[in-house]
Coordinates of C-alpha atoms in Angstrom, one line a residue:
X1 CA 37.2 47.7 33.4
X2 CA 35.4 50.6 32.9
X3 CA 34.8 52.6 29.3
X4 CA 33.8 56.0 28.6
X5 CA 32.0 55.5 25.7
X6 CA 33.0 58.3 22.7
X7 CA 29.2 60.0 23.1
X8 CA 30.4 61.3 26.9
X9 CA 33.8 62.3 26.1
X10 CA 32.5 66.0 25.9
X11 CA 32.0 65.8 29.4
X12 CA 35.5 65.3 30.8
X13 CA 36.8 68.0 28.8
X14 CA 35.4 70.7 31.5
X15 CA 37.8 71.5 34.4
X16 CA 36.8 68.9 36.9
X17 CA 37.8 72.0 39.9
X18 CA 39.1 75.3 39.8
X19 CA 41.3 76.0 36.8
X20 CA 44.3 78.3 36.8
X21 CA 46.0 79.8 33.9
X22 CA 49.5 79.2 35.4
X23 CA 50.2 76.4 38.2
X24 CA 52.4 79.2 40.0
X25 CA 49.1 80.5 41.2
X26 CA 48.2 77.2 42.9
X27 CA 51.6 76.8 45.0
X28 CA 50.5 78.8 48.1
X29 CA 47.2 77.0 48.0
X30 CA 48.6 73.9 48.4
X31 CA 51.9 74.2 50.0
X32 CA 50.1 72.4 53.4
X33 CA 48.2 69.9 51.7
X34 CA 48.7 66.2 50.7
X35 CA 49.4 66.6 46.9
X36 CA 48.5 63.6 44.2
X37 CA 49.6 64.5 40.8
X38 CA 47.9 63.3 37.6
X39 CA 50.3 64.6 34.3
X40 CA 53.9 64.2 33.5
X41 CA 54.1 68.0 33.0
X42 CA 52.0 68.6 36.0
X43 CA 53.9 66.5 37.9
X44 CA 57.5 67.4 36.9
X45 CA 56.8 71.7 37.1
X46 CA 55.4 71.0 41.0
X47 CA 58.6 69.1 41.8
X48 CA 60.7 71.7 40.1
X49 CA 58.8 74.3 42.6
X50 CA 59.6 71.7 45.6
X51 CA 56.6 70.0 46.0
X52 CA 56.4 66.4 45.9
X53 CA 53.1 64.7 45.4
X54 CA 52.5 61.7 47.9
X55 CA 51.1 60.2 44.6
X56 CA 52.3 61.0 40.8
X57 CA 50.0 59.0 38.3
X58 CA 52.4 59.6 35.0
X59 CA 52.3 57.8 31.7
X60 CA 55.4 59.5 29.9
X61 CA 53.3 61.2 27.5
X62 CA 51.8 64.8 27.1
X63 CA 49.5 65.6 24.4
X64 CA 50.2 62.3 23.3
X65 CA 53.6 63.2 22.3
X66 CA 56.4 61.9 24.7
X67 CA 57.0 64.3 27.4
X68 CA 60.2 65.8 27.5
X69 CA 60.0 66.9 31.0
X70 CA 60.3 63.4 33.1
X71 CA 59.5 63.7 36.8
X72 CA 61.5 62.1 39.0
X73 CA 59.7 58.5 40.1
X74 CA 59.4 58.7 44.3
X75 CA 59.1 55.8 46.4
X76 CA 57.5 52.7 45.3
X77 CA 57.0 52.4 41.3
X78 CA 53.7 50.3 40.5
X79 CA 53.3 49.3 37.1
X80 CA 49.8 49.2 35.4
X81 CA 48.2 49.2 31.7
X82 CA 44.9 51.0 31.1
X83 CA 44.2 52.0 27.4
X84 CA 42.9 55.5 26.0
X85 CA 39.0 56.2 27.4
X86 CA 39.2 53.0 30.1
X87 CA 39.6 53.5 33.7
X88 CA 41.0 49.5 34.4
X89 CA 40.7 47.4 37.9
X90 CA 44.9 47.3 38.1
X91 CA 44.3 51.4 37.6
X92 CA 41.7 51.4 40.6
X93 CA 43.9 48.7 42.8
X94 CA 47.1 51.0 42.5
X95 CA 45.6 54.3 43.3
X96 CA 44.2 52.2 46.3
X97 CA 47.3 51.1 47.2
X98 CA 49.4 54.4 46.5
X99 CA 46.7 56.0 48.9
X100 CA 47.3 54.0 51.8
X101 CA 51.5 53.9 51.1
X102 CA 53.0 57.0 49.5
X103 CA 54.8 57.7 48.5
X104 CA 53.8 56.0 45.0
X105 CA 54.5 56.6 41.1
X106 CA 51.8 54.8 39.1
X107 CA 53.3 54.4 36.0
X108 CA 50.3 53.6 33.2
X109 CA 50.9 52.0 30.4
X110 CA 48.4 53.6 27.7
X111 CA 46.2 56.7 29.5
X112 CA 46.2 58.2 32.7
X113 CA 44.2 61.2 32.0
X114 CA 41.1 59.7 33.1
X115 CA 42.8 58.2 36.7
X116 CA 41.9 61.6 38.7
X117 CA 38.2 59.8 38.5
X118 CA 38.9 57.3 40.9
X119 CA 42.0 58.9 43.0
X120 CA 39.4 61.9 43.7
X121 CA 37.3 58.6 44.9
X122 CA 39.8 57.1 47.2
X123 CA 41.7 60.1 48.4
X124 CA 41.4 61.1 51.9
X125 CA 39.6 64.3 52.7
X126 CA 41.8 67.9 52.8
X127 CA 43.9 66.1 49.8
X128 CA 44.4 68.1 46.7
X129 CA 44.6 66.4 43.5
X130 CA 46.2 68.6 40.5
X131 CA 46.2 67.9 36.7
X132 CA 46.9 69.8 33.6
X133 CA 44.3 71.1 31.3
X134 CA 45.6 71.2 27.7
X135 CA 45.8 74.6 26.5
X136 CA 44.0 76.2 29.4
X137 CA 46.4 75.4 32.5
X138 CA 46.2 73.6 36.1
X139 CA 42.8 72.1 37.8
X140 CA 43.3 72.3 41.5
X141 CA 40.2 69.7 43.3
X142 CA 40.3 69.6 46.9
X143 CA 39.0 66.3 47.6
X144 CA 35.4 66.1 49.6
X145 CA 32.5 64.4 49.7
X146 CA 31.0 66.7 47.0
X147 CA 33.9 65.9 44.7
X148 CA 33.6 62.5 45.7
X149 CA 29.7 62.8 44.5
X150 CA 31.0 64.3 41.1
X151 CA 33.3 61.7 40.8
X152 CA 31.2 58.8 41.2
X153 CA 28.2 60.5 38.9
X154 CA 30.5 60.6 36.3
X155 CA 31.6 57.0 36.6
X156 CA 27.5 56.6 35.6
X157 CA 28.7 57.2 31.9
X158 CA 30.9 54.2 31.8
X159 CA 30.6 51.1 30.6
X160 CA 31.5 47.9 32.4
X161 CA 32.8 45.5 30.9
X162 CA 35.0 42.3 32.4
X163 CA 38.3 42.0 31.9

């Protein structure tokens, strides 16, 4: 398991990719693209607009207050804890697996903020990974190997720890 200890927090809370005020605005720019979803919110507004993610990592919170704006779970359901600040091995196993069989929900148990680390890891080039930023709107990464470089440096401010 890995743990973002509370000294690099500051970090994540910068748009990792391009942010937009209102996720209208990122429609067109993704209408022809794989989509993986990390947010309930997120999630449920871009399926309400038609577009399905091939992967929708959901933890039925937003804000951590329960979301009251469910997506609809799509294909297989995978199950998996991973507490507040951790990114855990089950988390890294079913993004891995929801890759290479969409379409997936990952359903976390605890956090998922911190999952579009390792999906922007795993994901396949010309994939397009979209999240929420709270209070400032959508984050639209296209996945590459420069996002892929980002990603991994800031897996360099975890801890590892077994579990």
């Amino acid at each position: 398991m890995l743990i973002l200890p509370e000294e690099h927090r500051k970090l994540f809370q910068e748009p990792f990719g391009e942010l937009y005020a209102d996720i209208d605005e990122i429609i067109p720019k993704i209408t022809d693209s794989t989509v993986y979803t990390v947010g309930d919110v997120v999630t449920h507004n871009l399926q309400k607009r038609g577009i399905i993610p091939a992967i929708a990592v959901v933890d039925g919170y937003s804000m951590r207050l329960p979301c009251r704006r469910m997506p609809v779970f799509r294909g297989e359901c995978i199950r998996v804890k991973n507490p507040a600040g951790t990114i855990t091995d089950d988390l890294i196993r079913a993004l891995n697996h929801a890759i290479r069989y969409p379409p997936v929900t990952v359903i976390v148990d605890g956090e998922e903020d911190l999952a579009v680390i390792p999906l922007v890891i795993a994901a396949p080039d010309g994939a397009v990974v979209v999240y929420g930023q709270p209070h400032k709107g959508v984050v639209l990464r296209t996945v590459n190997n420069q996002a892929r470089e980002t990603a991994r440096h800031f897996l360099t401010h975890f801890i590892h720890v077994d579990e």
